[in-house]
mmCIF file of C-alpha atoms in Angstrom:
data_model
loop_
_atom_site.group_PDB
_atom_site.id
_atom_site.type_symbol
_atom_site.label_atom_id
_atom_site.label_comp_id
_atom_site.label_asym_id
_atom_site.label_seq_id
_atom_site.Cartn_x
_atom_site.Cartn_y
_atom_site.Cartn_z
ATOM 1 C CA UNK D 33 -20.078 -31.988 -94.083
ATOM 2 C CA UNK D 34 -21.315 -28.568 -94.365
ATOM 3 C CA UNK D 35 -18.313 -25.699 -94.669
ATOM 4 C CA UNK D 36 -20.113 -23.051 -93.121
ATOM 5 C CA UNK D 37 -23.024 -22.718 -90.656
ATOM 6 C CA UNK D 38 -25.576 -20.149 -89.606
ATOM 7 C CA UNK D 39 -25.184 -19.019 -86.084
ATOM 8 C CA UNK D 40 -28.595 -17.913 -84.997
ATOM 9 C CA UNK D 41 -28.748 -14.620 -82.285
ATOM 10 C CA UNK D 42 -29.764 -15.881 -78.801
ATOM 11 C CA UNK D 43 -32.725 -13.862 -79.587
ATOM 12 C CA UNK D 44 -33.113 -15.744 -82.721
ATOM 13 C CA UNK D 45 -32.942 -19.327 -80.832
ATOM 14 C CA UNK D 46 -35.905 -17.611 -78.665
ATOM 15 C CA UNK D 47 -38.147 -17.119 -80.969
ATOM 16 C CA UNK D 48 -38.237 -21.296 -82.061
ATOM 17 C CA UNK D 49 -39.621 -24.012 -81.167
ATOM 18 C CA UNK D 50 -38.764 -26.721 -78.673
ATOM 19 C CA UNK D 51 -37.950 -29.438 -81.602
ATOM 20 C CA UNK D 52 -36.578 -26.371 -83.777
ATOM 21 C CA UNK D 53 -34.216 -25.570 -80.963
ATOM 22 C CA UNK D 54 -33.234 -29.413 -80.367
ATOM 23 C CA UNK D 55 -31.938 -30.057 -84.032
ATOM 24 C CA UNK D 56 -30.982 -26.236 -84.395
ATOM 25 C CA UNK D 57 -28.558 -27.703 -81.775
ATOM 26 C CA UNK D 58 -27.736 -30.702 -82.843
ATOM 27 C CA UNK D 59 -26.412 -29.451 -86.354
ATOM 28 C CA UNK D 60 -24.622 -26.955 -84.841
ATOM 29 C CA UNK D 61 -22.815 -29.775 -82.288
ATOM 30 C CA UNK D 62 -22.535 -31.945 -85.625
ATOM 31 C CA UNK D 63 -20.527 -28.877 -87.354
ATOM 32 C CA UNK D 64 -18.709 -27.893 -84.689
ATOM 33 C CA UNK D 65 -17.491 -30.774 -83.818
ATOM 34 C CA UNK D 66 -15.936 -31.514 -87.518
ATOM 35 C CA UNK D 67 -14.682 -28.340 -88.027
ATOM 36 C CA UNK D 68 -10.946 -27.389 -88.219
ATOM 37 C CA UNK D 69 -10.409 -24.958 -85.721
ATOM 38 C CA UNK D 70 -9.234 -21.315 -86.814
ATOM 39 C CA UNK D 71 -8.487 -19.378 -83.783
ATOM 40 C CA UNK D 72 -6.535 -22.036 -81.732
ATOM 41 C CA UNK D 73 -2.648 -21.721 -81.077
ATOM 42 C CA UNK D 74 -1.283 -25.359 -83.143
ATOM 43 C CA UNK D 75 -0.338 -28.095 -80.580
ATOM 44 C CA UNK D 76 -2.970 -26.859 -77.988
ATOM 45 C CA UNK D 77 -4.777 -30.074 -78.367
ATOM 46 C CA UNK D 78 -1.921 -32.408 -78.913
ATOM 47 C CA UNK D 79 1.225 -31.319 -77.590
ATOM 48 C CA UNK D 80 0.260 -29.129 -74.751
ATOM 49 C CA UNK D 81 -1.785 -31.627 -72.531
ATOM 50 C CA UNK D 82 1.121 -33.837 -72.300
ATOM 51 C CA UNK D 83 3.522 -30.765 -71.191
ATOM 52 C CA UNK D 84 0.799 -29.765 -68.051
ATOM 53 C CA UNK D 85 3.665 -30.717 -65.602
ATOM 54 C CA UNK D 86 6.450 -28.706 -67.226
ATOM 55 C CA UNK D 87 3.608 -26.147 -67.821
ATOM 56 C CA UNK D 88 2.720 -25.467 -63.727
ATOM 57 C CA UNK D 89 6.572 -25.316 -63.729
ATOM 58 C CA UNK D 90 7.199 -22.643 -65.727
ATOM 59 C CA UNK D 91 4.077 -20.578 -64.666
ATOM 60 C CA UNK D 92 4.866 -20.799 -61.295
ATOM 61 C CA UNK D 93 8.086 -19.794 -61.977
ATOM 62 C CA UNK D 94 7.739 -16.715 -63.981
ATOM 63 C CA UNK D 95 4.635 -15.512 -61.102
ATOM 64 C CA UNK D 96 7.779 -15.610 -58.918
ATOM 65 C CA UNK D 97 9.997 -13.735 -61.026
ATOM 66 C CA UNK D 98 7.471 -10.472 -61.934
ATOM 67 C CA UNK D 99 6.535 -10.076 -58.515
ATOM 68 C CA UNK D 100 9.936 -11.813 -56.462
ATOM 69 C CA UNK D 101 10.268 -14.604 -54.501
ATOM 70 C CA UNK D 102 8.028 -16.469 -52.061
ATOM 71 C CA UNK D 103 4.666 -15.617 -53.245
ATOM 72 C CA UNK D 104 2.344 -17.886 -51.046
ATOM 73 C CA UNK D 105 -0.333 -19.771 -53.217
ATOM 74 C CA UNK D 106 -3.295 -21.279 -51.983
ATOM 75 C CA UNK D 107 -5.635 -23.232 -53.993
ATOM 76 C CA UNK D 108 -8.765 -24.798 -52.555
ATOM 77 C CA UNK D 109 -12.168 -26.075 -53.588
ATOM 78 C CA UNK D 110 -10.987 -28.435 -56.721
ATOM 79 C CA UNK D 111 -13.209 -31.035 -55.455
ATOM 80 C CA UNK D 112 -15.966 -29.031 -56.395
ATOM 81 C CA UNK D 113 -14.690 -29.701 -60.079
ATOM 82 C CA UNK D 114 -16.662 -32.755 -62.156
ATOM 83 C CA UNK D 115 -14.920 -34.841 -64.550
ATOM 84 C CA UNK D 116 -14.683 -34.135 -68.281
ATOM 85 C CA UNK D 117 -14.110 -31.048 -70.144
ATOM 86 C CA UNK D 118 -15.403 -27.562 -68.294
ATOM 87 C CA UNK D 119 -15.276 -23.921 -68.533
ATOM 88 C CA UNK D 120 -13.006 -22.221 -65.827
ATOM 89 C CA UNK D 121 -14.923 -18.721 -65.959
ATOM 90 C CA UNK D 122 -11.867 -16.225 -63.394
ATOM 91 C CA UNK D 123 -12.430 -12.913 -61.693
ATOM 92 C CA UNK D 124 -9.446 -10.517 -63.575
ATOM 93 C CA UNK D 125 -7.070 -8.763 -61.199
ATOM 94 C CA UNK D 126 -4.135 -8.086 -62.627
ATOM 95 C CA UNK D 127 -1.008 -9.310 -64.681
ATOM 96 C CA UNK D 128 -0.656 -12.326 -62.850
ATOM 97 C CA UNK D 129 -3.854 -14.220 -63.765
ATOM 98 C CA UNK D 130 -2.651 -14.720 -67.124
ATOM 99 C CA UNK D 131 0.004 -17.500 -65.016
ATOM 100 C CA UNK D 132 -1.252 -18.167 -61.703
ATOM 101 C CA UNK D 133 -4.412 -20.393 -63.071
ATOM 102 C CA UNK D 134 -2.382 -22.945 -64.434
ATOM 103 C CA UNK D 135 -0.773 -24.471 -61.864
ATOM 104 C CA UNK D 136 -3.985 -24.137 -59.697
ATOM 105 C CA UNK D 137 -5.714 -25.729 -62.542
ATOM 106 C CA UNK D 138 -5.828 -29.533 -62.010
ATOM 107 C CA UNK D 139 -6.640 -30.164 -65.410
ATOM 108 C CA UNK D 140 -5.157 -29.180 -69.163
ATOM 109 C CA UNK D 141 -7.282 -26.275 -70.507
ATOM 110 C CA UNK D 142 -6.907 -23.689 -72.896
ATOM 111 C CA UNK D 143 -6.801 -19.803 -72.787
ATOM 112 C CA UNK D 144 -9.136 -17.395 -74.473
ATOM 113 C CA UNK D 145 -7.049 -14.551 -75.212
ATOM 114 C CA UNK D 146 -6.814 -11.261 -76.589
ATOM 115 C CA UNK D 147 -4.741 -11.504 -80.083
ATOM 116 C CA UNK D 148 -3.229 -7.623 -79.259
ATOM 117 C CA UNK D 149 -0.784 -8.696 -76.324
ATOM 118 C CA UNK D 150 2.850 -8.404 -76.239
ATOM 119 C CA UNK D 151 3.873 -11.283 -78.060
ATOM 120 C CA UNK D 152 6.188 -12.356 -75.037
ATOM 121 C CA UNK D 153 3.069 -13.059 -73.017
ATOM 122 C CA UNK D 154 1.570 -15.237 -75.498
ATOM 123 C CA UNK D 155 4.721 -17.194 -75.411
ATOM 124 C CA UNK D 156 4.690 -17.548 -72.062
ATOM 125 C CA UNK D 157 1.148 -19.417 -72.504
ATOM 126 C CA UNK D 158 1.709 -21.283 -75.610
ATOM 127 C CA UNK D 159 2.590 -24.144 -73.549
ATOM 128 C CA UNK D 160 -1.213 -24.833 -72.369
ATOM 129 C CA UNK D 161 -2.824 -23.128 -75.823
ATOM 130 C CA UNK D 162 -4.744 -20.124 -76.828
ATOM 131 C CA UNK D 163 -7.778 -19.054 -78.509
ATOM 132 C CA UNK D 164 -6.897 -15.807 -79.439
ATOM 133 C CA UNK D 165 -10.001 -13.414 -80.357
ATOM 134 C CA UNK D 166 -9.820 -9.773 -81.929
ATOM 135 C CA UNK D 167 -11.444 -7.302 -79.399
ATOM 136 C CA UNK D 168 -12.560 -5.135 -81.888
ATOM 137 C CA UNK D 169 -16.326 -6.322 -82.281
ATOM 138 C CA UNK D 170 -16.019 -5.045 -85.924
ATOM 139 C CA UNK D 171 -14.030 -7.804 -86.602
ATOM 140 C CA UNK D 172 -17.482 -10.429 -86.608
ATOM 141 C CA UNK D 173 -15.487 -13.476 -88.249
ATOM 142 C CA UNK D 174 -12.517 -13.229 -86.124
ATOM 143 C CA UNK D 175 -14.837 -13.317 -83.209
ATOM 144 C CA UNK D 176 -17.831 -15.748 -84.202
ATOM 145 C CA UNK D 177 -14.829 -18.454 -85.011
ATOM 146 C CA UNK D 178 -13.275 -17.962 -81.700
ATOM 147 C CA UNK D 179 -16.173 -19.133 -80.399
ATOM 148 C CA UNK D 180 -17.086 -21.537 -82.249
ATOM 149 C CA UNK D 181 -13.319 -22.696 -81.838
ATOM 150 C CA UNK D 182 -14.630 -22.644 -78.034
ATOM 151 C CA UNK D 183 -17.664 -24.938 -78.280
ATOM 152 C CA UNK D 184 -15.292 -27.322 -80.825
ATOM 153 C CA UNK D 185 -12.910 -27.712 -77.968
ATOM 154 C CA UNK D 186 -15.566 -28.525 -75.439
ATOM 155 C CA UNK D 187 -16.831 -31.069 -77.819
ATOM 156 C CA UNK D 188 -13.624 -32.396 -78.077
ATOM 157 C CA UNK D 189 -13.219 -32.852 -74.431
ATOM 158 C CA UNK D 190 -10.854 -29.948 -73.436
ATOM 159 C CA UNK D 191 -11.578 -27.492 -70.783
ATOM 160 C CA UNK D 192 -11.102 -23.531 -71.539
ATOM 161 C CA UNK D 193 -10.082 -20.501 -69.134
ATOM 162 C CA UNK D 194 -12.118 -17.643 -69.701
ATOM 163 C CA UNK D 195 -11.452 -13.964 -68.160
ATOM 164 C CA UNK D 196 -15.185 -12.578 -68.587
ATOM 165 C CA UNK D 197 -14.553 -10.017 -67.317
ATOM 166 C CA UNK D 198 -12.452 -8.682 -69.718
ATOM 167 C CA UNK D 199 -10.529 -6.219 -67.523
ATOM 168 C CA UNK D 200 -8.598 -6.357 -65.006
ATOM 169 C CA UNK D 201 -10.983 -5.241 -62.269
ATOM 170 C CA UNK D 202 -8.982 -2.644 -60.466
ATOM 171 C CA UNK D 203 -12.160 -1.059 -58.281
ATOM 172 C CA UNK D 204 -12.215 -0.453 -54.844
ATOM 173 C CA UNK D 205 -15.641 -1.087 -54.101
ATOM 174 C CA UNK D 206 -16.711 -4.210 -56.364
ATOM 175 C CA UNK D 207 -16.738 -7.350 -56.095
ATOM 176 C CA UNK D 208 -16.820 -8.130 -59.715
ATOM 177 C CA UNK D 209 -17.389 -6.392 -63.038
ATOM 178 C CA UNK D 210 -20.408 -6.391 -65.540
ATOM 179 C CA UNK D 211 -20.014 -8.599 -68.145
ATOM 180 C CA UNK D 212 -21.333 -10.189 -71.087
ATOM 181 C CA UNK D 213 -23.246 -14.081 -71.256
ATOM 182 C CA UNK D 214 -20.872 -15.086 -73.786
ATOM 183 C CA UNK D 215 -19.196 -18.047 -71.888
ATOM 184 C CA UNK D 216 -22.516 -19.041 -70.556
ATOM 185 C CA UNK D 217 -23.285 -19.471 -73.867
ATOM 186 C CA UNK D 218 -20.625 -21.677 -75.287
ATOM 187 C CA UNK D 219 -21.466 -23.680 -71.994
ATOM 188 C CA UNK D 220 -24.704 -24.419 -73.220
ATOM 189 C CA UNK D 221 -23.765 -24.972 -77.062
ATOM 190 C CA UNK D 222 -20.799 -27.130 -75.998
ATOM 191 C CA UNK D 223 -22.541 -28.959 -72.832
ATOM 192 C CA UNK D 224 -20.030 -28.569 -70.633
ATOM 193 C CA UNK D 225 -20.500 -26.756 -66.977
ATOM 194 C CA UNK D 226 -19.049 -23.500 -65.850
ATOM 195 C CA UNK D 227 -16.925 -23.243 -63.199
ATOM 196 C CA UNK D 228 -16.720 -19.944 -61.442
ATOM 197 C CA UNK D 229 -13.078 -18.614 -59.939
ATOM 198 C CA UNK D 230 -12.116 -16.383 -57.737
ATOM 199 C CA UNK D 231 -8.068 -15.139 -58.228
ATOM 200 C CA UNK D 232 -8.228 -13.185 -55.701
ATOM 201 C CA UNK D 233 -4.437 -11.199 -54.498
ATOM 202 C CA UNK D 234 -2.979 -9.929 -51.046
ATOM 203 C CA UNK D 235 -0.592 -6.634 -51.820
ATOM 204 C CA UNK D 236 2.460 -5.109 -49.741
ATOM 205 C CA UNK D 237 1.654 -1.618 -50.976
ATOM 206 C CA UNK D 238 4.405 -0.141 -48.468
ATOM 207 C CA UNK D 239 7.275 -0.576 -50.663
ATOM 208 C CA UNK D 240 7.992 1.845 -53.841
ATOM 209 C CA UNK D 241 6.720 -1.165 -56.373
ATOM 210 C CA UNK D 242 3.635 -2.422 -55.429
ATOM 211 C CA UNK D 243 4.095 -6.362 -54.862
ATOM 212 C CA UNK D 244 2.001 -9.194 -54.637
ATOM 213 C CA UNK D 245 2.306 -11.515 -51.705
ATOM 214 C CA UNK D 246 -0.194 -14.250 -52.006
ATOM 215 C CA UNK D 247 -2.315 -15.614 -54.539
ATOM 216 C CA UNK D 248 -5.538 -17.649 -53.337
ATOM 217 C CA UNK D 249 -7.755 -19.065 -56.137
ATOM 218 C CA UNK D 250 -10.761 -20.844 -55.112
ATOM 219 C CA UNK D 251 -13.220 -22.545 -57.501
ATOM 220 C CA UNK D 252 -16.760 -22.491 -56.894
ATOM 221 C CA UNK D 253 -19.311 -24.861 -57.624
ATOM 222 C CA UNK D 254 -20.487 -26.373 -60.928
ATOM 223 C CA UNK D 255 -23.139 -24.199 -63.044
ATOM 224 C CA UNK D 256 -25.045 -26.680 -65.746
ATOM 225 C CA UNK D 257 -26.690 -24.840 -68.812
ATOM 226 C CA UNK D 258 -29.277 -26.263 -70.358
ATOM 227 C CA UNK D 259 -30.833 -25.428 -73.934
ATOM 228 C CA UNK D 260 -33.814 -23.587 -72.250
ATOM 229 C CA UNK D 261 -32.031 -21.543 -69.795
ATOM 230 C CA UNK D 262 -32.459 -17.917 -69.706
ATOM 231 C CA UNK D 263 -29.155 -16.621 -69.749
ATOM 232 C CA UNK D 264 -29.363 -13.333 -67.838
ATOM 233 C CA UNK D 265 -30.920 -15.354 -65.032
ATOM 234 C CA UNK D 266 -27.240 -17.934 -65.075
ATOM 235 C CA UNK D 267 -25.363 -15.010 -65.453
ATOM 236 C CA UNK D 268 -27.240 -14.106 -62.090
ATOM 237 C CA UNK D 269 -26.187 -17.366 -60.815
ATOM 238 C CA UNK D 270 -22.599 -16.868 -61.692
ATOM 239 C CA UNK D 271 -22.224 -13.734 -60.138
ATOM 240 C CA UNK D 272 -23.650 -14.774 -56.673
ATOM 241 C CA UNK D 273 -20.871 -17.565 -56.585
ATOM 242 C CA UNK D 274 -18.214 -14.955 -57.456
ATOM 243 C CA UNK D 275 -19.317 -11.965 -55.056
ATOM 244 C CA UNK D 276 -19.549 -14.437 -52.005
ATOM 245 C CA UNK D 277 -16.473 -16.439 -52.659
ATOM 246 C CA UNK D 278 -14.546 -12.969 -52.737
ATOM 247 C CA UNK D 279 -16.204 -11.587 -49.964
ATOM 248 C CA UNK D 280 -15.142 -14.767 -47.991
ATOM 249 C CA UNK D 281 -11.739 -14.303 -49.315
ATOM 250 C CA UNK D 282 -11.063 -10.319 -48.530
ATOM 251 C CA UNK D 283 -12.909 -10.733 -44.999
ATOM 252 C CA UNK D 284 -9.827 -13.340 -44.059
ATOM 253 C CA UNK D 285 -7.755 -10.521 -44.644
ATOM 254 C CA UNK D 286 -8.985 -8.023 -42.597
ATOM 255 C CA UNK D 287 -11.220 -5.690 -43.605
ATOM 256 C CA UNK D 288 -10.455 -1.301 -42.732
ATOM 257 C CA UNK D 289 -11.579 1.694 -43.767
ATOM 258 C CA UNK D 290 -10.386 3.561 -46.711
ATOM 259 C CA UNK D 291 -8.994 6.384 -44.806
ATOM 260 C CA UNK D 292 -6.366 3.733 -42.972
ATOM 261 C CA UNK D 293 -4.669 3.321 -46.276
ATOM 262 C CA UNK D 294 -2.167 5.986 -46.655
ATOM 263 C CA UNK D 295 -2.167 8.045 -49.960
ATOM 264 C CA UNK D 296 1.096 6.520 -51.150
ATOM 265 C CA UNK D 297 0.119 3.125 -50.228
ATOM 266 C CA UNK D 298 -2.713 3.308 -53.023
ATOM 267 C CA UNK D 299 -0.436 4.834 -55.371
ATOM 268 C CA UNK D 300 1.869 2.170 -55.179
ATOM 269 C CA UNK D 301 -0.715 0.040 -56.131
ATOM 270 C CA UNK D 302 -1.861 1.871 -59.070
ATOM 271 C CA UNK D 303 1.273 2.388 -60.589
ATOM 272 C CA UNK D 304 2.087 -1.495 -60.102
ATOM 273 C CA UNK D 305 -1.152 -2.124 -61.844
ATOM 274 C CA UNK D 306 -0.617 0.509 -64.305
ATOM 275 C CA UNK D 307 3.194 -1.042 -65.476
ATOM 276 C CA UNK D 308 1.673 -4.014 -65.842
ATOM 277 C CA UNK D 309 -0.677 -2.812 -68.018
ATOM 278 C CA UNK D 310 2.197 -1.296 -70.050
ATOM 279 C CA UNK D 311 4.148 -4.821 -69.647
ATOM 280 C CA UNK D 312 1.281 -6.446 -71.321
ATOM 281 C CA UNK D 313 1.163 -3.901 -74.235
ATOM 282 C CA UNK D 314 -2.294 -2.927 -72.876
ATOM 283 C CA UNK D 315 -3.009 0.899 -73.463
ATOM 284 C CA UNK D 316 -5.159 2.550 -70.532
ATOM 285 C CA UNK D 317 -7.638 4.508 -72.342
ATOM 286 C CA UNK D 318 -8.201 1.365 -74.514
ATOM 287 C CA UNK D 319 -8.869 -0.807 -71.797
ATOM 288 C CA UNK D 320 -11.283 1.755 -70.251
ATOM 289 C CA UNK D 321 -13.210 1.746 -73.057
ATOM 290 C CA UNK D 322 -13.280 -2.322 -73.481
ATOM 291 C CA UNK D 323 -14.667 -2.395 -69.923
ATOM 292 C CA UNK D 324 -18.428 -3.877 -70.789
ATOM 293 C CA UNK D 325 -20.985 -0.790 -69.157
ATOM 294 C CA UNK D 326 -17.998 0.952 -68.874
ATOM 295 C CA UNK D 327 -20.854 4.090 -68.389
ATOM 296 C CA UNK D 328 -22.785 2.435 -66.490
ATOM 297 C CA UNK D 329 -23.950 3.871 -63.129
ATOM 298 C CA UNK D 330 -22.342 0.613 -61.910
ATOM 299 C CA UNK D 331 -18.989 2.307 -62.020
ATOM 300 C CA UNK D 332 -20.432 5.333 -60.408
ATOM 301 C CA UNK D 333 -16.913 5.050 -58.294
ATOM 302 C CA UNK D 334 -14.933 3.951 -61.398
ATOM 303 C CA UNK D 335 -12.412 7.452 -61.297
ATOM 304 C CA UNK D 336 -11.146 6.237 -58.151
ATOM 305 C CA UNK D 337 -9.006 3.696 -60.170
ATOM 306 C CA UNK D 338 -7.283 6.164 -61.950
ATOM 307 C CA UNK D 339 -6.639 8.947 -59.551
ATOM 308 C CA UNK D 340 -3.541 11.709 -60.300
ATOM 309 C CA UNK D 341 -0.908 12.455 -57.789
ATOM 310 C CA UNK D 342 1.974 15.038 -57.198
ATOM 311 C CA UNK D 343 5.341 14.340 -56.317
ATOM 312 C CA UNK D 344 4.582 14.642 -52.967
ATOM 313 C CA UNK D 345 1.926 11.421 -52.775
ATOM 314 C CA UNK D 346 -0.913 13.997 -52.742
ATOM 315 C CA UNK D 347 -3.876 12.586 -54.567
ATOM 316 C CA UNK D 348 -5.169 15.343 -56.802
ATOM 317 C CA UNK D 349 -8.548 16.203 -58.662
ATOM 318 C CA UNK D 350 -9.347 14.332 -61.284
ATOM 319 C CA UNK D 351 -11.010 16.697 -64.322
ATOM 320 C CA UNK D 352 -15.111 15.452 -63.363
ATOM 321 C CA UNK D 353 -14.564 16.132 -59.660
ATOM 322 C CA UNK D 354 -13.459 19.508 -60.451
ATOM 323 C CA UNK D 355 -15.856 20.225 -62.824
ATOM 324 C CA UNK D 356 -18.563 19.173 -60.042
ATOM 325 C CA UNK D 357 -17.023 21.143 -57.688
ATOM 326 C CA UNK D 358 -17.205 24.065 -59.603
ATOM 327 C CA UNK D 359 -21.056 23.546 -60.323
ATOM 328 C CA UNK D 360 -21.673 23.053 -56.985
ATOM 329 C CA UNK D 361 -19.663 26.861 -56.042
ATOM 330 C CA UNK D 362 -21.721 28.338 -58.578
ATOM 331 C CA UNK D 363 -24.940 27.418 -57.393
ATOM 332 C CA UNK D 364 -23.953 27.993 -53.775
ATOM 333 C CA UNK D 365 -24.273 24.495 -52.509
ATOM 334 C CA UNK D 366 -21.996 23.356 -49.091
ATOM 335 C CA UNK D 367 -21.799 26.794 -48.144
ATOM 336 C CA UNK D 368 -20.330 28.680 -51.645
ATOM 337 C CA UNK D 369 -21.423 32.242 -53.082
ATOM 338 C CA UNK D 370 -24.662 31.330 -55.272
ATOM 339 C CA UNK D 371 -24.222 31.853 -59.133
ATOM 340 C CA UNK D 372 -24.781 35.667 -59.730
ATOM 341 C CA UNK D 373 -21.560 36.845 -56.999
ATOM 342 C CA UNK D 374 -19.285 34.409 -58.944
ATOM 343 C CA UNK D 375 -16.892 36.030 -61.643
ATOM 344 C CA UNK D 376 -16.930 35.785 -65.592
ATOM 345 C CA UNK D 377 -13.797 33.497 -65.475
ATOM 346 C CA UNK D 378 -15.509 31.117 -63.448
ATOM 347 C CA UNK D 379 -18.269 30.671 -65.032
ATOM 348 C CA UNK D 380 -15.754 30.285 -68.620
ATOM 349 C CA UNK D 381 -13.784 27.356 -66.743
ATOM 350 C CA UNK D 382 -17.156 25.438 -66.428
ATOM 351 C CA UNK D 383 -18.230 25.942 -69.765
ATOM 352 C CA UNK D 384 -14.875 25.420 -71.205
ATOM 353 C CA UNK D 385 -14.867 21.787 -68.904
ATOM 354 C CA UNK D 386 -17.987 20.720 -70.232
ATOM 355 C CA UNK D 387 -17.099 21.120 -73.440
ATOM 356 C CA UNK D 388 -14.569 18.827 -73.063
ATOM 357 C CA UNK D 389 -16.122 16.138 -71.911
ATOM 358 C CA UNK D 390 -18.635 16.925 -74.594
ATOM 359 C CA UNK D 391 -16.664 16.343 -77.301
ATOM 360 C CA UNK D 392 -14.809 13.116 -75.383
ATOM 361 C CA UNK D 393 -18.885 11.424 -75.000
ATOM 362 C CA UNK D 394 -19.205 12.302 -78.934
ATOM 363 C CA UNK D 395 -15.993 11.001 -80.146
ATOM 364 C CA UNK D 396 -16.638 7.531 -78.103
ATOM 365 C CA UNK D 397 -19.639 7.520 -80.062
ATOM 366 C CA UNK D 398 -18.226 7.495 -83.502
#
């Protein structure tokens, strides 16, 4: 058996032929499936099947103790799941989805996770195993034998949980974030189906720490990958599942308008989100920046996640909305002097503003 193998690009596997493609496959399958894996927490394919009982336990368990007691869980659409090993492919809300998929889960399968978490969090999930992945993408071998760890698992006949998105998706006005084809991928190299989930959670924002009431995690229905599948067109696929299971989710609990939501209500539920983040040992800016088309016009909203507040529960400017408002007075739109009747110090505060965020677009280019 081979030690090493060539991964080709997915623009690589486009340019061969049918029969190229076939026994590019094959001998990939063949070395994959032989392979020690790398990434992989030990006991995750031994130990931690038989412990699935004790497992739901202790997730369940610790859901209750971060966010109190009584948190309602529904789970529905399992019979939607085929037999044998798949990939469970979750929306990403918040702390919690790191526990509340196991016990919804009816089957053993093992996490894909970040290797820079809080070690106490890892714990917490040793008990169904890890594939733990640098998410620094200069880190190529770390990441190309997490996946391959991925399709050897699948191979093997255990079923992963994958977070595609990546982030926890903390927007008010999306239904899911953009993401890469990676898991589609390893569906396709592994032959196994992709299961999308919804985690979707119901908040009492009225107290002073946000809280989480219910969970509801509903699987959707099976997406098969073939060899000759165009990926962006699955990913497609995937994303339809996911927007109208959520939709179908949030519509059961009552849909109002933004302006019904008091001020402190949707600080509360920053700041819960936020100390989780900090829980984790998951820095903010970071995590902005991992967010896949983080730039994108996609998250033309995307400040509203991250809004500043005064003591009061006032929700303040954030530094872009000022520095639009301030273009706007200068040119004399919505009613504002026009340019030439502003003063020197004005004009300064503008300049000095986009400077700033200048020299923040050029250092996230380095």
């Amino acid at each position: 058996m081979t030690k090493t193998f060539k991964m080709l690009s997915i623009k690589e596997e486009q340019n061969l032929s049918l029969p190229d493609l076939k026994k590019y496959y094959e001998d990939l399958r063949e070395f994959c499936y032989n392979r020690k894996l790398t990434n992989t927490t030990p006991g995750a394919t031994t130990i931690a099947p038989k412990l699935k009982e004790k497992t739901n336990e202790i997730a369940s368990s610790l859901t209750n103790i971060l966010e109190g007691e009584n948190v309602e869980f529904i789970f529905d659409g399992v019979e939607n799941i085929p037999t044998g090993p798949v990939i469970y492919a979750h929306t990403h809300q918040g702390l919690l989805d790191n526990f509340s998929w196991i016990p919804a889960t009816p089957d053993h399968s093992i996490i894909l996770h970040s290797s820079k978490v809080r070690f106490i969090l890892k714990i917490a999930q040793l008990n169904t195993g890890l594939v733990l992945v640098s998410k620094n993408e200069k880190k190529k071998k770390n990441r190309t034998n997490a996946t391959l760890d991925l399709i050897t698992l699948g191979l093997w006949g255990h079923s992963r949980t994958i977070f595609p998105e990546a982030a926890y998706n903390l927007s008010p006005n999306k239904l899911y974030l953009p993401k890469r084809f990676g898991f589609l991928d390893v569906a396709k190299k592994s032959q196994n189906p992709v299961i999308p989930v919804v985690d979707e959670f119901t908040y009492d924002t009225s107290l002073p720490k946000e809280k989480i009431t219910k969970i509801h995690i509903r699987f959707g229905k099976p997406i098969y990958v073939e060899i000759t599948d165009n990926l962006e067109e699955k990913l497609i696929e995937y994303d339809e599942q996911i927007a109208t299971m959520r939709w179908e989710l949030i519509s059961k609990k009552g849909l109002f308008a933004r302006e019904q939501i008091t001020n402190m209500d949707y600080i509360n539920y920053l700041k819960g989100n936020l100390k989780n983040l900090k829980l984790g040992g998951i820095n903010i800016d970071k995590e902005r920046k991992s967010i896949f088309k983080s730039k994108d016009e996609f998250y033309i909203f995307n400040h509203l996640n991250d809004v500043p507040f005064d003591s009061f529960g006032n929700l303040l400017e954030t530094e872009e909305i000022r520095r639009l408002k301030m273009i706007n007075n200068l040119h004399g739109i919505n009613g504002i002097t026009p340019l030439e009747n502003h003063n020197i110090n004005d004009l300064k505060e503008v300049q000095i503003l986009q400077r700033k965020l200048i020299n923040k677009a050029n250092k996230k280019k380095l």
